[in-house]
Amino acid sequence: MAYLLNDLDHACHLLRQGALVAVPTETVYGLAGDANNPEAVRRIFALKGRPAEHPLIVHLASTEVAHRWARHWPEEAERLAQAFWPGPMTLILPKAEHVLDVVTGGQDTVGLRVPAHPLLRELLERCQRALAAPSANRFGRVSPTTAAHVLAEFAAEDLAVLDGGSCPVGVESTIIDLSTTRPRILRPGRIRAVEIERVLGRSLSEERADAPRVAGALASHYAPERPCWVLDRQELLARIEAAHAQRRSVGLIHVDPELNGMPGIAATCPIPFQQPEVWEERLYASLRELDHPGIDLILIEAPPRLPGWEAVQDRLQRATAATRGDWP
Ligand code: TXA
Ligand code: MG
């Protein structure tokens, strides 16, 4: 049985023994194990059901510690670290010699992040271990943003879950690849491209990431089990009516309060403000809340396609990518 844990010393003890602990981060919960212990890292892959070639992010207590995990530390890494760590940013750098192949999926680069969540920072300092941690969900599912989500995800497993409340950012870290000549974003997140470009003093490469390197780049990642559509207002209204006529129950994620009372809607997750940060914070929790047997399909009122909304648009695209074909 997965269980809640509030004792940091016990969490340290488990990690030092090579056991896994689910930990809160400011982005999403992570499934953490000692990054220097190959058995622990293998356990992460097994528990998640994740293919071995998908690398893990290493979480560290400070930028100084992060230096030791990269083969060299470019000036641009230092500038980004000073601007955004501790925080929701992962840097991809050529790996140091000692970094285990199981962590990097055999690649020559490693993903590094100094997280901001106070409980995890305290754990990293007390434990004196680097923690490899993917998001604490089964491979391909929606990332967890509360301890309860993690318990539900791994209910039958013997897994300790450190409860740090709900994750304030709500989507995974921005991943910046610094291993090639021109930096590029592999996964959009709370730290935006414009902010990164401002710090770097040059523009990022637009080149797209190749799918196998980034698990999150698979089309149907982060998907709920129910079919899921993102629709502009007019189409949304038509689809809600159609669903009602077909006696299909709709779970709705929306901003417009007027949509609330429409017949056929079985459950709603209102987003209180039309702001990307608010969408980011609520999106995964909303998808999880609506992904239950009383709901036949999930409809989402399309948020703006504007600068600053990249992370929301990216996760929505992935959440809906598994919904193939037309309206049933
Ligand atoms: O916010 C986050 O980043 C969360 C929290 C727990 O820190 N972690 C997270 O981990 O989202 P995960 O494993 O679900 O996603 C990590 C992504 C994957 O898409 C992986 O392929 C990519 O980072 N990644 C890790 N190391 C990499 C590397 N060396 N090169 C390219 N991509 C890498
Ligand atoms: Mg993930």
mmCIF file of C-alpha atoms in Angstrom, residues 8-282:
data_model
loop_
_atom_site.group_PDB
_atom_site.id
_atom_site.type_symbol
_atom_site.label_atom_id
_atom_site.label_comp_id
_atom_site.label_asym_id
_atom_site.label_seq_id
_atom_site.Cartn_x
_atom_site.Cartn_y
_atom_site.Cartn_z
ATOM 1 C CA LEU A 8 11.905 13.856 6.579
ATOM 2 C CA ASP A 9 14.400 11.758 8.511
ATOM 3 C CA HIS A 10 12.518 8.627 7.643
ATOM 4 C CA ALA A 11 12.341 9.716 3.991
ATOM 5 C CA CYS A 12 16.157 10.150 4.075
ATOM 6 C CA HIS A 13 16.573 6.742 5.613
ATOM 7 C CA LEU A 14 14.481 5.132 2.864
ATOM 8 C CA LEU A 15 16.370 6.944 0.085
ATOM 9 C CA ARG A 16 19.741 5.979 1.533
ATOM 10 C CA GLN A 17 18.632 2.373 1.572
ATOM 11 C CA GLY A 18 17.832 2.549 -2.121
ATOM 12 C CA ALA A 19 14.053 2.721 -1.685
ATOM 13 C CA LEU A 20 11.911 5.209 -3.592
ATOM 14 C CA VAL A 21 10.020 8.134 -2.079
ATOM 15 C CA ALA A 22 7.459 10.269 -3.905
ATOM 16 C CA VAL A 23 8.326 13.896 -3.248
ATOM 17 C CA PRO A 24 6.621 17.235 -3.802
ATOM 18 C CA THR A 25 8.259 19.737 -6.125
ATOM 19 C CA GLU A 26 6.964 23.171 -7.101
ATOM 20 C CA THR A 27 6.004 21.748 -10.536
ATOM 21 C CA VAL A 28 4.576 18.219 -10.053
ATOM 22 C CA TYR A 29 5.268 15.343 -7.656
ATOM 23 C CA GLY A 30 8.360 13.301 -8.440
ATOM 24 C CA LEU A 31 9.195 9.623 -7.927
ATOM 25 C CA ALA A 32 12.623 9.982 -6.322
ATOM 26 C CA GLY A 33 15.523 7.607 -5.833
ATOM 27 C CA ASP A 34 19.248 7.994 -5.106
ATOM 28 C CA ALA A 35 20.776 9.033 -8.454
ATOM 29 C CA ASN A 36 24.029 7.263 -7.550
ATOM 30 C CA ASN A 37 22.368 3.941 -6.811
ATOM 31 C CA PRO A 38 21.695 1.944 -10.007
ATOM 32 C CA GLU A 39 19.247 -0.384 -8.240
ATOM 33 C CA ALA A 40 17.191 2.554 -7.002
ATOM 34 C CA VAL A 41 17.149 4.111 -10.469
ATOM 35 C CA ARG A 42 16.069 0.814 -12.035
ATOM 36 C CA ARG A 43 13.259 0.654 -9.494
ATOM 37 C CA ILE A 44 12.015 4.031 -10.728
ATOM 38 C CA PHE A 45 11.766 2.764 -14.304
ATOM 39 C CA ALA A 46 10.061 -0.437 -13.183
ATOM 40 C CA LEU A 47 7.499 1.313 -11.009
ATOM 41 C CA LYS A 48 6.655 3.903 -13.642
ATOM 42 C CA GLY A 49 6.625 1.404 -16.490
ATOM 43 C CA ARG A 50 8.930 3.742 -18.358
ATOM 44 C CA PRO A 51 11.119 2.627 -21.291
ATOM 45 C CA ALA A 52 14.798 2.530 -20.285
ATOM 46 C CA GLU A 53 15.939 4.936 -23.016
ATOM 47 C CA HIS A 54 13.941 7.820 -21.499
ATOM 48 C CA PRO A 55 16.342 9.746 -19.269
ATOM 49 C CA LEU A 56 15.592 11.067 -15.767
ATOM 50 C CA ILE A 57 16.183 14.519 -14.317
ATOM 51 C CA VAL A 58 18.656 14.724 -11.413
ATOM 52 C CA HIS A 59 17.470 16.982 -8.573
ATOM 53 C CA LEU A 60 20.151 18.757 -6.569
ATOM 54 C CA ALA A 61 20.417 20.896 -3.447
ATOM 55 C CA SER A 62 22.270 23.797 -5.059
ATOM 56 C CA THR A 63 23.924 25.113 -8.218
ATOM 57 C CA GLU A 64 27.314 24.311 -6.659
ATOM 58 C CA VAL A 65 26.341 20.658 -6.399
ATOM 59 C CA ALA A 66 24.953 20.768 -9.956
ATOM 60 C CA HIS A 67 28.424 21.780 -11.243
ATOM 61 C CA ARG A 68 29.710 18.336 -10.296
ATOM 62 C CA TRP A 69 27.132 16.599 -12.467
ATOM 63 C CA ALA A 70 28.082 18.333 -15.718
ATOM 64 C CA ARG A 71 31.313 17.626 -17.629
ATOM 65 C CA HIS A 72 31.778 21.373 -17.907
ATOM 66 C CA TRP A 73 29.713 24.290 -16.772
ATOM 67 C CA PRO A 74 29.180 26.844 -19.548
ATOM 68 C CA GLU A 75 28.762 30.490 -18.757
ATOM 69 C CA GLU A 76 25.179 30.368 -20.069
ATOM 70 C CA ALA A 77 24.321 27.607 -17.595
ATOM 71 C CA GLU A 78 25.611 29.785 -14.780
ATOM 72 C CA ARG A 79 23.529 32.748 -15.921
ATOM 73 C CA LEU A 80 20.360 30.668 -16.189
ATOM 74 C CA ALA A 81 21.037 29.011 -12.835
ATOM 75 C CA GLN A 82 21.473 32.386 -11.152
ATOM 76 C CA ALA A 83 18.286 33.691 -12.721
ATOM 77 C CA PHE A 84 15.978 30.701 -12.262
ATOM 78 C CA TRP A 85 17.302 28.260 -9.621
ATOM 79 C CA PRO A 86 15.970 27.154 -7.293
ATOM 80 C CA GLY A 87 12.992 26.840 -9.602
ATOM 81 C CA PRO A 88 11.095 25.103 -12.395
ATOM 82 C CA MET A 89 13.951 24.861 -14.904
ATOM 83 C CA THR A 90 15.931 21.831 -16.091
ATOM 84 C CA LEU A 91 19.238 22.240 -17.915
ATOM 85 C CA ILE A 92 20.514 19.576 -20.307
ATOM 86 C CA LEU A 93 24.317 19.481 -20.255
ATOM 87 C CA PRO A 94 27.098 17.068 -21.216
ATOM 88 C CA LYS A 95 27.208 14.623 -18.315
ATOM 89 C CA ALA A 96 30.071 14.219 -15.877
ATOM 90 C CA GLU A 97 31.988 10.937 -16.030
ATOM 91 C CA HIS A 98 30.387 9.482 -12.875
ATOM 92 C CA VAL A 99 26.744 9.931 -13.986
ATOM 93 C CA LEU A 100 25.119 6.517 -14.311
ATOM 94 C CA ASP A 101 23.961 5.306 -17.712
ATOM 95 C CA VAL A 102 20.662 4.179 -16.196
ATOM 96 C CA VAL A 103 19.935 7.809 -15.300
ATOM 97 C CA THR A 104 20.688 9.255 -18.738
ATOM 98 C CA GLY A 105 19.303 6.376 -20.779
ATOM 99 C CA GLY A 106 22.803 5.866 -22.147
ATOM 100 C CA GLN A 107 23.022 9.415 -23.498
ATOM 101 C CA ASP A 108 26.028 11.656 -23.167
ATOM 102 C CA THR A 109 23.941 14.426 -21.573
ATOM 103 C CA VAL A 110 22.183 14.785 -18.235
ATOM 104 C CA GLY A 111 19.151 16.812 -17.100
ATOM 105 C CA LEU A 112 19.809 18.864 -13.938
ATOM 106 C CA ARG A 113 17.436 20.818 -11.748
ATOM 107 C CA VAL A 114 17.609 22.623 -8.404
ATOM 108 C CA PRO A 115 13.976 22.561 -7.235
ATOM 109 C CA ALA A 116 12.324 25.280 -5.157
ATOM 110 C CA HIS A 117 9.834 23.349 -3.040
ATOM 111 C CA PRO A 118 10.853 23.972 0.610
ATOM 112 C CA LEU A 119 10.188 20.394 1.750
ATOM 113 C CA LEU A 120 12.225 18.880 -1.075
ATOM 114 C CA ARG A 121 15.038 21.378 -0.523
ATOM 115 C CA GLU A 122 15.134 20.403 3.122
ATOM 116 C CA LEU A 123 15.171 16.722 2.147
ATOM 117 C CA LEU A 124 18.009 17.223 -0.369
ATOM 118 C CA GLU A 125 20.090 19.014 2.230
ATOM 119 C CA ARG A 126 19.453 16.579 5.038
ATOM 120 C CA CYS A 127 19.918 13.537 2.889
ATOM 121 C CA GLN A 128 23.017 14.723 1.026
ATOM 122 C CA ARG A 129 21.942 12.733 -2.004
ATOM 123 C CA ALA A 130 21.219 13.720 -5.589
ATOM 124 C CA LEU A 131 17.748 12.468 -6.454
ATOM 125 C CA ALA A 132 16.769 11.118 -9.839
ATOM 126 C CA ALA A 133 13.047 11.741 -10.241
ATOM 127 C CA PRO A 134 10.561 11.606 -13.078
ATOM 128 C CA SER A 135 7.008 12.782 -12.505
ATOM 129 C CA ALA A 136 5.286 10.368 -10.094
ATOM 130 C CA ASN A 137 2.792 8.896 -12.547
ATOM 131 C CA ARG A 138 2.646 5.727 -14.581
ATOM 132 C CA PHE A 139 4.210 6.181 -17.993
ATOM 133 C CA GLY A 140 1.975 8.222 -20.292
ATOM 134 C CA ARG A 141 -0.503 9.324 -17.621
ATOM 135 C CA VAL A 142 -1.258 12.794 -16.282
ATOM 136 C CA SER A 143 1.369 14.095 -13.843
ATOM 137 C CA PRO A 144 0.303 14.305 -10.176
ATOM 138 C CA THR A 145 0.037 17.692 -8.467
ATOM 139 C CA THR A 146 -1.093 16.474 -5.026
ATOM 140 C CA ALA A 147 -0.004 13.691 -2.681
ATOM 141 C CA ALA A 148 -3.489 12.174 -3.088
ATOM 142 C CA HIS A 149 -2.896 11.868 -6.855
ATOM 143 C CA VAL A 150 0.303 9.922 -6.194
ATOM 144 C CA LEU A 151 -1.437 7.630 -3.693
ATOM 145 C CA ALA A 152 -4.132 6.933 -6.281
ATOM 146 C CA GLU A 153 -1.559 6.309 -9.008
ATOM 147 C CA PHE A 154 0.460 3.796 -6.991
ATOM 148 C CA ALA A 155 -2.223 2.606 -4.557
ATOM 149 C CA ALA A 156 -1.101 -1.026 -4.529
ATOM 150 C CA GLU A 157 2.651 -0.366 -4.265
ATOM 151 C CA ASP A 158 4.784 -0.117 -1.151
ATOM 152 C CA LEU A 159 5.657 3.540 -1.691
ATOM 153 C CA ALA A 160 6.141 6.395 0.790
ATOM 154 C CA VAL A 161 4.648 9.710 -0.354
ATOM 155 C CA LEU A 162 5.960 12.863 1.254
ATOM 156 C CA ASP A 163 3.027 15.268 1.513
ATOM 157 C CA GLY A 164 3.962 18.808 0.506
ATOM 158 C CA GLY A 165 0.489 20.027 -0.409
ATOM 159 C CA SER A 166 -0.524 20.900 -3.939
ATOM 160 C CA CYS A 167 2.136 21.948 -6.407
ATOM 161 C CA PRO A 168 2.037 25.709 -7.008
ATOM 162 C CA VAL A 169 3.283 25.609 -10.624
ATOM 163 C CA GLY A 170 1.338 22.547 -11.751
ATOM 164 C CA VAL A 171 3.172 21.725 -15.003
ATOM 165 C CA GLU A 172 6.621 20.220 -15.405
ATOM 166 C CA SER A 173 9.794 22.300 -15.556
ATOM 167 C CA THR A 174 10.962 24.146 -18.649
ATOM 168 C CA ILE A 175 13.712 21.998 -20.198
ATOM 169 C CA ILE A 176 16.540 23.904 -21.893
ATOM 170 C CA ASP A 177 19.083 22.024 -23.947
ATOM 171 C CA LEU A 178 22.510 23.629 -23.505
ATOM 172 C CA SER A 179 24.383 20.684 -24.979
ATOM 173 C CA THR A 180 24.358 21.973 -28.557
ATOM 174 C CA THR A 181 25.703 25.194 -30.042
ATOM 175 C CA ARG A 182 22.419 27.038 -29.838
ATOM 176 C CA PRO A 183 20.211 26.638 -26.743
ATOM 177 C CA ARG A 184 16.670 25.427 -27.347
ATOM 178 C CA ILE A 185 13.603 24.594 -25.313
ATOM 179 C CA LEU A 186 12.789 20.886 -25.274
ATOM 180 C CA ARG A 187 9.688 21.287 -23.121
ATOM 181 C CA PRO A 188 7.880 24.581 -22.405
ATOM 182 C CA GLY A 189 7.086 25.367 -18.764
ATOM 183 C CA ARG A 190 6.564 28.229 -16.347
ATOM 184 C CA ILE A 191 9.899 29.846 -17.234
ATOM 185 C CA ARG A 192 9.081 31.345 -20.630
ATOM 186 C CA ALA A 193 11.208 31.580 -23.780
ATOM 187 C CA VAL A 194 11.307 35.386 -23.595
ATOM 188 C CA GLU A 195 12.661 35.322 -20.053
ATOM 189 C CA ILE A 196 15.339 32.823 -21.060
ATOM 190 C CA GLU A 197 16.287 34.876 -24.100
ATOM 191 C CA ARG A 198 16.527 37.971 -21.950
ATOM 192 C CA VAL A 199 18.958 36.251 -19.597
ATOM 193 C CA LEU A 200 21.000 34.714 -22.423
ATOM 194 C CA GLY A 201 21.012 37.868 -24.526
ATOM 195 C CA ARG A 202 20.313 35.849 -27.672
ATOM 196 C CA SER A 203 17.443 34.038 -29.283
ATOM 197 C CA LEU A 204 16.769 30.362 -28.758
ATOM 198 C CA SER A 205 16.897 27.821 -31.559
ATOM 199 C CA GLU A 206 13.479 26.956 -32.987
ATOM 200 C CA GLU A 207 14.625 23.467 -33.875
ATOM 201 C CA ARG A 208 12.266 20.793 -32.614
ATOM 202 C CA ALA A 209 13.309 18.090 -30.177
ATOM 203 C CA ASP A 210 13.554 14.557 -31.522
ATOM 204 C CA ALA A 211 10.861 12.422 -29.937
ATOM 205 C CA PRO A 212 12.827 9.592 -28.297
ATOM 206 C CA ARG A 213 15.029 11.907 -26.284
ATOM 207 C CA VAL A 214 12.190 13.517 -24.411
ATOM 208 C CA ALA A 215 9.473 11.271 -23.020
ATOM 209 C CA GLY A 216 7.154 14.244 -22.812
ATOM 210 C CA ALA A 217 7.589 14.754 -26.537
ATOM 211 C CA LEU A 218 5.642 11.597 -27.360
ATOM 212 C CA ALA A 219 2.360 12.672 -28.906
ATOM 213 C CA SER A 220 0.012 10.991 -26.438
ATOM 214 C CA HIS A 221 1.799 11.832 -23.212
ATOM 215 C CA TYR A 222 -0.067 13.209 -20.174
ATOM 216 C CA ALA A 223 -3.360 11.768 -21.378
ATOM 217 C CA PRO A 224 -6.486 11.049 -19.334
ATOM 218 C CA GLU A 225 -8.309 7.782 -20.023
ATOM 219 C CA ARG A 226 -11.474 9.495 -21.272
ATOM 220 C CA PRO A 227 -11.575 11.024 -24.752
ATOM 221 C CA CYS A 228 -10.779 14.674 -24.534
ATOM 222 C CA TRP A 229 -11.329 17.656 -26.878
ATOM 223 C CA VAL A 230 -10.212 21.290 -26.772
ATOM 224 C CA LEU A 231 -12.806 23.472 -28.511
ATOM 225 C CA ASP A 232 -13.482 27.116 -29.283
ATOM 226 C CA ARG A 233 -16.649 28.502 -27.782
ATOM 227 C CA GLN A 234 -19.035 28.016 -30.711
ATOM 228 C CA GLU A 235 -18.039 24.435 -31.287
ATOM 229 C CA LEU A 236 -18.001 23.757 -27.571
ATOM 230 C CA LEU A 237 -21.638 24.819 -27.251
ATOM 231 C CA ALA A 238 -22.605 22.611 -30.203
ATOM 232 C CA ARG A 239 -20.739 19.625 -28.789
ATOM 233 C CA ILE A 240 -22.254 20.001 -25.330
ATOM 234 C CA GLU A 241 -25.711 19.952 -26.930
ATOM 235 C CA ALA A 242 -24.815 16.966 -29.097
ATOM 236 C CA ALA A 243 -23.502 15.068 -26.084
ATOM 237 C CA HIS A 244 -26.665 15.854 -24.175
ATOM 238 C CA ALA A 245 -28.797 14.572 -27.068
ATOM 239 C CA GLN A 246 -26.720 11.353 -27.089
ATOM 240 C CA ARG A 247 -27.037 11.020 -23.290
ATOM 241 C CA ARG A 248 -23.302 11.184 -22.888
ATOM 242 C CA SER A 249 -22.096 12.888 -19.740
ATOM 243 C CA VAL A 250 -19.636 15.711 -20.227
ATOM 244 C CA GLY A 251 -16.869 16.789 -17.887
ATOM 245 C CA LEU A 252 -16.043 20.403 -18.650
ATOM 246 C CA ILE A 253 -12.936 22.504 -18.035
ATOM 247 C CA HIS A 254 -13.846 26.120 -18.677
ATOM 248 C CA VAL A 255 -13.385 29.775 -17.847
ATOM 249 C CA ASP A 256 -16.715 31.181 -19.024
ATOM 250 C CA PRO A 257 -19.133 30.889 -16.049
ATOM 251 C CA GLU A 258 -22.115 30.851 -18.418
ATOM 252 C CA LEU A 259 -21.219 27.372 -19.601
ATOM 253 C CA ASN A 260 -21.789 25.988 -16.134
ATOM 254 C CA GLY A 261 -25.509 25.430 -16.157
ATOM 255 C CA MET A 262 -25.868 23.795 -19.555
ATOM 256 C CA PRO A 263 -27.794 20.517 -19.630
ATOM 257 C CA GLY A 264 -25.652 17.440 -20.211
ATOM 258 C CA ILE A 265 -22.763 18.659 -18.132
ATOM 259 C CA ALA A 266 -22.133 16.175 -15.339
ATOM 260 C CA ALA A 267 -19.122 17.840 -13.716
ATOM 261 C CA THR A 268 -17.163 21.027 -14.189
ATOM 262 C CA CYS A 269 -13.737 22.300 -13.287
ATOM 263 C CA PRO A 270 -13.869 26.069 -13.595
ATOM 264 C CA ILE A 271 -10.625 27.940 -14.181
ATOM 265 C CA PRO A 272 -11.157 31.167 -12.208
ATOM 266 C CA PHE A 273 -9.040 33.493 -14.362
ATOM 267 C CA GLN A 274 -7.973 33.534 -17.985
ATOM 268 C CA GLN A 275 -4.270 33.511 -17.114
ATOM 269 C CA PRO A 276 -1.683 30.958 -18.203
ATOM 270 C CA GLU A 277 -0.359 30.554 -14.643
ATOM 271 C CA VAL A 278 -3.825 29.722 -13.378
ATOM 272 C CA TRP A 279 -4.411 27.241 -16.193
ATOM 273 C CA GLU A 280 -1.043 25.629 -15.514
ATOM 274 C CA GLU A 281 -1.801 25.268 -11.842
ATOM 275 C CA ARG A 282 -5.244 23.733 -12.445
#
